[in-house]
Short mmCIF file of C-alpha atoms and ligand atoms in Angstrom, two decimals:
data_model
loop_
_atom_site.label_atom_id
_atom_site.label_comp_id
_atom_site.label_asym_id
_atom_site.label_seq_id
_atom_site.Cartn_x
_atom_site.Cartn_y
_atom_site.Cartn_z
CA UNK A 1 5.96 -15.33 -29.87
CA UNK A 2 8.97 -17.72 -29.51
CA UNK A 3 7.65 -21.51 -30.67
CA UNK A 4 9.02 -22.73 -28.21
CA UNK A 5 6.10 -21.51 -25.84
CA UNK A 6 3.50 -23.68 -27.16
CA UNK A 7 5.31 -26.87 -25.04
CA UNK A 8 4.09 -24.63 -21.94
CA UNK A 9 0.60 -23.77 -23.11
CA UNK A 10 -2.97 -25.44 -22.15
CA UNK A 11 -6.03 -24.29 -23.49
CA UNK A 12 -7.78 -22.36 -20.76
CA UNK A 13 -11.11 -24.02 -21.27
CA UNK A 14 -10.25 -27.62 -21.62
CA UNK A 15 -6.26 -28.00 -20.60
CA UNK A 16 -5.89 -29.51 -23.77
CA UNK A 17 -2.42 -29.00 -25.31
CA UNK A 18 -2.25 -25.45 -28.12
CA UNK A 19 -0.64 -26.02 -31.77
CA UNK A 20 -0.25 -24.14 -34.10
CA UNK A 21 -2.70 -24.08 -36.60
CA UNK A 22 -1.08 -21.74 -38.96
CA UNK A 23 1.29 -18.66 -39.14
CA UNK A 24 0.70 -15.64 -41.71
CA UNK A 25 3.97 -13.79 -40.43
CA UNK A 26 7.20 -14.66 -39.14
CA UNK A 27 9.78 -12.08 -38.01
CA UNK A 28 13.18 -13.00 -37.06
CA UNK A 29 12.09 -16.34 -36.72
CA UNK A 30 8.99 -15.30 -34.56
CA UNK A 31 5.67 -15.71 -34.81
CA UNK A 32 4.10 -12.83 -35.20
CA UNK A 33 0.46 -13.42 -36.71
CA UNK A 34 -1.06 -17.07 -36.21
CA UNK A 35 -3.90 -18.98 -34.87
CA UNK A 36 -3.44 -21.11 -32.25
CA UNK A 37 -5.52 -24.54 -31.82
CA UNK A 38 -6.29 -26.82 -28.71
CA UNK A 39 -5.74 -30.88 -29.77
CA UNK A 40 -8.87 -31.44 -27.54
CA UNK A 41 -11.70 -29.27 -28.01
CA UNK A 42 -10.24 -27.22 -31.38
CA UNK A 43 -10.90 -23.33 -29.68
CA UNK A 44 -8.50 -21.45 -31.84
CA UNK A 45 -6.56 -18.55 -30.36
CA UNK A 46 -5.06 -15.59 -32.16
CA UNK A 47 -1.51 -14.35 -32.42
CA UNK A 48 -1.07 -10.82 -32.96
CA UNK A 49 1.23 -8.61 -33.03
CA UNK A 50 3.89 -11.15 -31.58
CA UNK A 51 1.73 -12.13 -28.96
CA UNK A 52 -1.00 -14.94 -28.43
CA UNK A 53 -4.13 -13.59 -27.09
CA UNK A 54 -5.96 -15.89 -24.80
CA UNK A 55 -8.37 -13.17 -23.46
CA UNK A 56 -9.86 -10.36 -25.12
CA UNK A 57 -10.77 -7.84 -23.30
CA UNK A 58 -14.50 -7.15 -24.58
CA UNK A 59 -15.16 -9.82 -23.34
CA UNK A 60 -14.19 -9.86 -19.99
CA UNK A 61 -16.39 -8.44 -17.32
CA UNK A 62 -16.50 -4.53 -16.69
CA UNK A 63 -14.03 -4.63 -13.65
CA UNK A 64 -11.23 -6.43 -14.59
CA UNK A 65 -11.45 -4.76 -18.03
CA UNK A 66 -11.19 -1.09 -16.56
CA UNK A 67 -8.60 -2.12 -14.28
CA UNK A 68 -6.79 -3.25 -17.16
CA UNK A 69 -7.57 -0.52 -19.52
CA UNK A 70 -6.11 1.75 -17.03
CA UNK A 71 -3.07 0.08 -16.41
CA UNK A 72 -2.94 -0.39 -19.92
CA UNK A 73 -2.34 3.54 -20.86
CA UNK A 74 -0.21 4.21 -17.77
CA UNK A 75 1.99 1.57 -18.97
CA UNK A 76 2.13 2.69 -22.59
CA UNK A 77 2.54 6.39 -21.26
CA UNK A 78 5.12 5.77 -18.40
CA UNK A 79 7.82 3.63 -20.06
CA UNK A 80 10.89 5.61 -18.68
CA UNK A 81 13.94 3.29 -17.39
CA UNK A 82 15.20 3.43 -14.42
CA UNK A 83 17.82 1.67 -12.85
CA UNK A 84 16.35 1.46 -9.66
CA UNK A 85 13.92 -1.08 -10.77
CA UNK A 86 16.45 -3.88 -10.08
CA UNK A 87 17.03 -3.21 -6.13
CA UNK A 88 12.44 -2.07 -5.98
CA UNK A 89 11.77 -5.44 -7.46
CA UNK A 90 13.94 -6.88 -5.18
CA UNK A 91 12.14 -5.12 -2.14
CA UNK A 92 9.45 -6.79 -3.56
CA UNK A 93 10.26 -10.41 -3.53
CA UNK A 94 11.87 -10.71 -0.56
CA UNK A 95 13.46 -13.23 0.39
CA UNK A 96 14.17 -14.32 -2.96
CA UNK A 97 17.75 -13.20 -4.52
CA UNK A 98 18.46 -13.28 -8.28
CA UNK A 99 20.05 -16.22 -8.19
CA UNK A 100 16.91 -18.10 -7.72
CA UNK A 101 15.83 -17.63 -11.05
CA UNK A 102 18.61 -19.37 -12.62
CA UNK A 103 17.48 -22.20 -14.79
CA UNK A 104 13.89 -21.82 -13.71
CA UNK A 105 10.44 -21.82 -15.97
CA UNK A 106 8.85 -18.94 -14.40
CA UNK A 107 5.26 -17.33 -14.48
CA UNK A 108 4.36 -13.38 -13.57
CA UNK A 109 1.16 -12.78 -12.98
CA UNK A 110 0.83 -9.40 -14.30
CA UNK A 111 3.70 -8.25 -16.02
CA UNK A 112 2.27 -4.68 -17.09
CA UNK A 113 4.81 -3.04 -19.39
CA UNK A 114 7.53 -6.10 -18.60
CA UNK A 115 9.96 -4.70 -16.45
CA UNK A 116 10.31 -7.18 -14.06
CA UNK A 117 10.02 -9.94 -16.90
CA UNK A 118 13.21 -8.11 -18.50
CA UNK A 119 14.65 -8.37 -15.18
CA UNK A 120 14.03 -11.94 -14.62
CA UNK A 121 15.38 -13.03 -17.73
CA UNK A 122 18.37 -11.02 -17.43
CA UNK A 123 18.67 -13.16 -13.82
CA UNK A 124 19.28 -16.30 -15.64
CA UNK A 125 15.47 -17.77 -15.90
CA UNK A 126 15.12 -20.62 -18.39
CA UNK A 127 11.79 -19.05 -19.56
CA UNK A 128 10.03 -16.40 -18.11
CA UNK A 129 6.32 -16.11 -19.21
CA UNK A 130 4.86 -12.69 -18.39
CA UNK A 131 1.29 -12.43 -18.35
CA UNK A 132 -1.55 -9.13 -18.71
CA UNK A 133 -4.92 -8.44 -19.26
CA UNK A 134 -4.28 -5.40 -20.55
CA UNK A 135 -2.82 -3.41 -23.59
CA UNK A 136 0.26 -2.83 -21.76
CA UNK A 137 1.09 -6.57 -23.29
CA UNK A 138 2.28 -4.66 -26.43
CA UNK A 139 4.76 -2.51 -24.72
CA UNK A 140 6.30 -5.88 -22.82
CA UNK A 141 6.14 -8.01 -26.36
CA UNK A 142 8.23 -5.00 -27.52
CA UNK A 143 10.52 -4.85 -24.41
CA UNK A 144 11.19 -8.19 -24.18
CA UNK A 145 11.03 -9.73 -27.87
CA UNK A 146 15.17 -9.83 -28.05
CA UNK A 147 15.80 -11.72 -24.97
CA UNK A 148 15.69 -15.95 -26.17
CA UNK A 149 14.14 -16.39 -22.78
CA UNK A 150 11.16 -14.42 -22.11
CA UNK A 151 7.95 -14.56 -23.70
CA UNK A 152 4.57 -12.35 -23.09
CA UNK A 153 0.96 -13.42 -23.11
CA UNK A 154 -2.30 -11.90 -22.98
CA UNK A 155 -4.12 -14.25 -20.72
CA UNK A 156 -6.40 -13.85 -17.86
CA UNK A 157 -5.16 -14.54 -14.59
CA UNK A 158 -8.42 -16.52 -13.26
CA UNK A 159 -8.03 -18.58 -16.50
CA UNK A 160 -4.13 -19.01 -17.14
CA UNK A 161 -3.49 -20.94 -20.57
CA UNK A 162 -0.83 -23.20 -19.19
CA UNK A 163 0.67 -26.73 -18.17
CA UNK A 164 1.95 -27.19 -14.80
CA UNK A 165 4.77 -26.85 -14.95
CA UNK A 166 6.44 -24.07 -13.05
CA UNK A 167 9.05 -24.18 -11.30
CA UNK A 168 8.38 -20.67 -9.41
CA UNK A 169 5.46 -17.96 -9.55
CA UNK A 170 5.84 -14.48 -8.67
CA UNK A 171 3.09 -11.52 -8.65
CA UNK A 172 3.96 -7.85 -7.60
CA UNK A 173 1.13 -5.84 -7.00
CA UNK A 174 -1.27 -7.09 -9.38
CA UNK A 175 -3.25 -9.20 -6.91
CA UNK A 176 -4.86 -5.81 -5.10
CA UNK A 177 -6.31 -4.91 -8.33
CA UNK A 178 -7.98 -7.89 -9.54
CA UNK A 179 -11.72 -8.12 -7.97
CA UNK A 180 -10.70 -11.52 -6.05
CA UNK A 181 -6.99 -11.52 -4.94
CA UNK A 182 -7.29 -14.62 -3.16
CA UNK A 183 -8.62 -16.35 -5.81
CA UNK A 184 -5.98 -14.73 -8.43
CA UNK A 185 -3.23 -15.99 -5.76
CA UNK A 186 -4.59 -19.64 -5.81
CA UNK A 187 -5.10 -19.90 -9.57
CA UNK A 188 -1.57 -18.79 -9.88
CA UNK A 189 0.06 -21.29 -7.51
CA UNK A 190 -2.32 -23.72 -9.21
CA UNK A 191 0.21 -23.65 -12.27
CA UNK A 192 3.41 -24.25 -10.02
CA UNK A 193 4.84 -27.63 -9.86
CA UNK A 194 5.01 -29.70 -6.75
CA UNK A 195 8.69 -28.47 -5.08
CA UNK A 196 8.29 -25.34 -7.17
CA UNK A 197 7.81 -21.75 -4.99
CA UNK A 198 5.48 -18.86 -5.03
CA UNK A 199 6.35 -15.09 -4.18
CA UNK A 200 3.53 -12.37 -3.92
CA UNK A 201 3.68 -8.99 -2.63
CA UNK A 202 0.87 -6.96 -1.78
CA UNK A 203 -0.57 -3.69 -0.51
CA UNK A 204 -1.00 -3.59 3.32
CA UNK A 205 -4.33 -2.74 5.65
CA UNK A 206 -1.96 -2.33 8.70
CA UNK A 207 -0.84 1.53 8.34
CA UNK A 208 -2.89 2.38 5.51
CA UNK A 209 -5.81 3.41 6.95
CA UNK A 210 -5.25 6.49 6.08
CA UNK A 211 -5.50 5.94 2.30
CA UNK A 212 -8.26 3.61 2.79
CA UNK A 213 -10.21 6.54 4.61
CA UNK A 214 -9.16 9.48 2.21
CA UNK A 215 -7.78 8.39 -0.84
CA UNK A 216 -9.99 5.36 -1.71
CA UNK A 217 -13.49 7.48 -2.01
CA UNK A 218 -11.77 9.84 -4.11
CA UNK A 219 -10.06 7.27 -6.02
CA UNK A 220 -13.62 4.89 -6.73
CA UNK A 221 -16.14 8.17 -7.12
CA UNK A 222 -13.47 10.05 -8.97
CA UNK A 223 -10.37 9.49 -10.10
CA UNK A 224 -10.53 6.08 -11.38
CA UNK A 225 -13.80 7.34 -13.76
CA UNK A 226 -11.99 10.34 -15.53
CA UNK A 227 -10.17 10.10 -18.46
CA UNK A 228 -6.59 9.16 -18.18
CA UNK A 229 -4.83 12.20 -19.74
CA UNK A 230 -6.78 14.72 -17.60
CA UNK A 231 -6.03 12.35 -14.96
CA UNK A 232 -1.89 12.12 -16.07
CA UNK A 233 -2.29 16.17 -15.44
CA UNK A 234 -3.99 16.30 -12.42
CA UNK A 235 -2.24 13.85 -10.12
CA UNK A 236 0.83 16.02 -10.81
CA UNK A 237 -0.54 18.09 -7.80
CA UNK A 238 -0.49 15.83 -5.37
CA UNK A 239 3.01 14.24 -6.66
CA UNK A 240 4.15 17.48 -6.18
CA UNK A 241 3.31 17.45 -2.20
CA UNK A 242 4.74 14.29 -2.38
CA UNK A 243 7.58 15.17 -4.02
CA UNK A 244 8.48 18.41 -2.22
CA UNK A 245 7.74 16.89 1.51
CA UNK A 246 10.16 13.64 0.68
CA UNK A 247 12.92 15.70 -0.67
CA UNK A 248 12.62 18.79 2.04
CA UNK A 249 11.75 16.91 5.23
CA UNK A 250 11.41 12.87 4.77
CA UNK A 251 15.17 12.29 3.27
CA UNK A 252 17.02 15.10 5.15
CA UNK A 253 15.55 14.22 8.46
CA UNK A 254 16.59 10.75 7.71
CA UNK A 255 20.06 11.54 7.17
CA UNK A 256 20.60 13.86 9.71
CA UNK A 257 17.91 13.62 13.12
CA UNK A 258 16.63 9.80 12.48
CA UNK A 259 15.26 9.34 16.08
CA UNK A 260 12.87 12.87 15.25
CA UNK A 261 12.30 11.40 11.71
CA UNK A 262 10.99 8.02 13.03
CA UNK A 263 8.19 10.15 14.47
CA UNK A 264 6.93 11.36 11.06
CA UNK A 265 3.98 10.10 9.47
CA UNK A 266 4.57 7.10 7.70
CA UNK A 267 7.79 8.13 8.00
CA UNK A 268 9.57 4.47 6.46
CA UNK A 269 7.49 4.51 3.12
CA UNK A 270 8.24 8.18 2.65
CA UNK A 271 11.70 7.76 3.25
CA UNK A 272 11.58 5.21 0.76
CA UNK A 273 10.06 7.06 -2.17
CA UNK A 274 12.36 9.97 -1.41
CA UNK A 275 15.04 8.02 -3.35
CA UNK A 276 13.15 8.19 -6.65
CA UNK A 277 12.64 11.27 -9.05
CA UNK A 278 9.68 13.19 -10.12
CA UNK A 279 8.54 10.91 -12.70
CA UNK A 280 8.68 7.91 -10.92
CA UNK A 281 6.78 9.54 -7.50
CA UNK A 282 4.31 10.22 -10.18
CA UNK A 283 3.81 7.02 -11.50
CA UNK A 284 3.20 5.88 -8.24
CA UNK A 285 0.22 8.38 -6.92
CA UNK A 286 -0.86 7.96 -10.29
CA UNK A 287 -0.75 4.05 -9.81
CA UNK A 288 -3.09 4.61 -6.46
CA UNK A 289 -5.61 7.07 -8.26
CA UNK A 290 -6.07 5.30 -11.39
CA UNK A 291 -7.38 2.07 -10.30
CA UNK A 292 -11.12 0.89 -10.17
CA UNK A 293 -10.12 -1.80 -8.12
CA UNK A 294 -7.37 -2.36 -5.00
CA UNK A 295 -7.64 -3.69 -2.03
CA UNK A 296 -5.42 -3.21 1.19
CA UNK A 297 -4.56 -6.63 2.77
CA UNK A 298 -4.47 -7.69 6.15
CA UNK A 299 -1.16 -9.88 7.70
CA UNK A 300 -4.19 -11.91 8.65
CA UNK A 301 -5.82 -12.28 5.66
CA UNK A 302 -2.43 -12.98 3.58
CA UNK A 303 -1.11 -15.73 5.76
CA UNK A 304 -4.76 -17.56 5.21
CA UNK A 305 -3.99 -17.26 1.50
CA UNK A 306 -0.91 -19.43 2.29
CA UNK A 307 -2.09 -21.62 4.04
CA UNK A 308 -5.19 -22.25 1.97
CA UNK A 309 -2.81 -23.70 -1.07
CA UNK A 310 -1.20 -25.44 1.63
CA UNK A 311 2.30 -23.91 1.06
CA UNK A 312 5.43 -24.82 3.13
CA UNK A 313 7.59 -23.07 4.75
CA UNK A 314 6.23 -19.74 4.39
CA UNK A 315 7.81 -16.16 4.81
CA UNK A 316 6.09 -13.18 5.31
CA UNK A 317 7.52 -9.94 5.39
CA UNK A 318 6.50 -6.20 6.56
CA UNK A 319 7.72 -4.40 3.30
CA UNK A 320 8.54 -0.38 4.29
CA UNK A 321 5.43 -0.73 6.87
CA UNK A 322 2.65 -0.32 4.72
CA UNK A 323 2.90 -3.99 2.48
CA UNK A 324 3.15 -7.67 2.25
CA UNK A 325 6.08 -9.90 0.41
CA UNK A 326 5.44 -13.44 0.76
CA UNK A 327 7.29 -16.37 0.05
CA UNK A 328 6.39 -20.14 0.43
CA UNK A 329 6.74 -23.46 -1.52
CA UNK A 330 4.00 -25.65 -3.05
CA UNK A 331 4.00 -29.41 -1.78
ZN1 ZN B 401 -9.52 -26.75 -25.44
#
């Protein structure tokens, strides 16, 4: 933990303002073991490992703690680069362009292993503060702990331990997976400064009713309630229908008869995920197996999210047909 973060921090339970009560360990002028203190009602809050831990997750309630828990090894076990993260993140935040991070104090709701926090900071952000519930917070502190300009934080997002004073917000498919995304969304903009912006992006109902019909009762009576290594193993099957049908059909077709490969079931997404490699397609059926929680949003449903924090000028985008970027400034 750079010092410099406790100017952003609030305590989560009163909004009083966090010192630093005392450090036991400093590493390259970090701090990397600490306890934290809020002025007003004296909680203290630990920093381990490098990071300051504002929930623990025994006790949070079941949900959010498996959801995390499972993220948590996927991101510890999946930790592969790939330059293709740059121009997927992108896809993701639509409209916004790099260059909008420049000199901005930014907040990620969710950062999992901190790949899109390494990103951001590498944009230009003034500070980027990635947030996670789960253990995956280690692998970002680790990721990120070079960059001057990005810090990670174990934190709740129903009960984020900060001032407001954002000047943008982003969340990339975290909010599906926590047990009230409109509430995650609103706590989140809640922390963004009047003039500041907000981008979310979100799994889709609209063309996903096939996963909500077979995959979601095998995902919440199975998969999501076996162990993660068995399940690492066994989603390798279904990666490799994936895999073989976007390499052999979606991509080819694509290239070569696009007016017969518009006709192919869910023929954009597929398309889309025939530009990444085995480990990657894997990550991703593992990603919609291994959750207890997701939801599939409607374009109804997400524009009354923006409207209920009363952003302005709002964008919403249809993201490969099957998801939702949004974009929209806080008054
Ligand atoms: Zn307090």
């Amino acid at each position: 933990m750079k010092e410099k973060l406790l100017d952003l921090l609030a305590c989560p339970s009163c909004g009083g303002d966090i010192l630093l009560a005392y450090a036991s360990k400093y590493v390259d002028k970090q701090i990397i073991e600490a306890v934290l203190t809020c002025q007003k009602c004296t909680r203290e809050y630990k920093v381990e490992r490098g990071v300051p831990r504002f929930a623990a997750l025994d006790k949070i309630e079941q949900e959010k703690a498996e959801t995390a828990e499972n993220f948590g090894w996927q991101w510890t076990h999946f930790t592969q680069e790939n330059e293709q993260y740059a121009e997927q993140f992108l896809g993701w935040l639509q409209p916004v362009k790099p260059e909008f991070f420049i000199d901005k104090i930014v907040l990620e709701g969710g950062c999992g292993k901190g790949r899109h926090t390494t990103l951001a900071a590498n944009w230009g952000a003034k500070e980027i503060i990635g947030i996670d519930l789960s253990a995956a917070v280690e692998t970002a502190f680790q990721a990120t702990k070079d960059l001057p300009n990005a810090h990670i934080v174990q934190a709740d997002i129903y009960k984020l331990p900060f001032k407001k004073v954002f000047d943008c917000a982003f969340s990339v498919g975290v909010l599906h997976h926590t047990p009230d995304p409109k509430k995650a969304f609103a706590s989140l903009a809640s922390k963004v400064k009047k003039g500041g912006a907000i981008s979310a992006w979100v799994y889709g109902e609209e063309n996903n009713e096939w996963i909500l019909n077979y995959v979601n009762p095998v995902r919440e009576g199975f998969t999501s309630k076996i162990n993660q290594p068995t399940l690492y193993h066994l989603s390798k099957l279904p990666t490799l229908g994936v895999f073989l049908a976007t390499k052999l059909i979606y991509k080819p077709l694509n290239k070569t008869a696009k007016p017969l490969a518009k006709r192919l079931f869910y023929n954009d997404y597929l398309n889309h995920l025939g530009t990444f490699g085995w480990r990657e397609q894997h990550n991703i059926v593992f990603d919609h197996l291994v959750a207890p929680t997701a939801f599939y949003i409607s374009r109804d449903e997400f524009e009354k999210w923006w409207k209920e924090i009363n952003a302005q000028e709002t964008k919403i985008i249809w993201h490969n047909q099957n998801s939702w970027c949004g974009f929209g400034k806080i008054k």
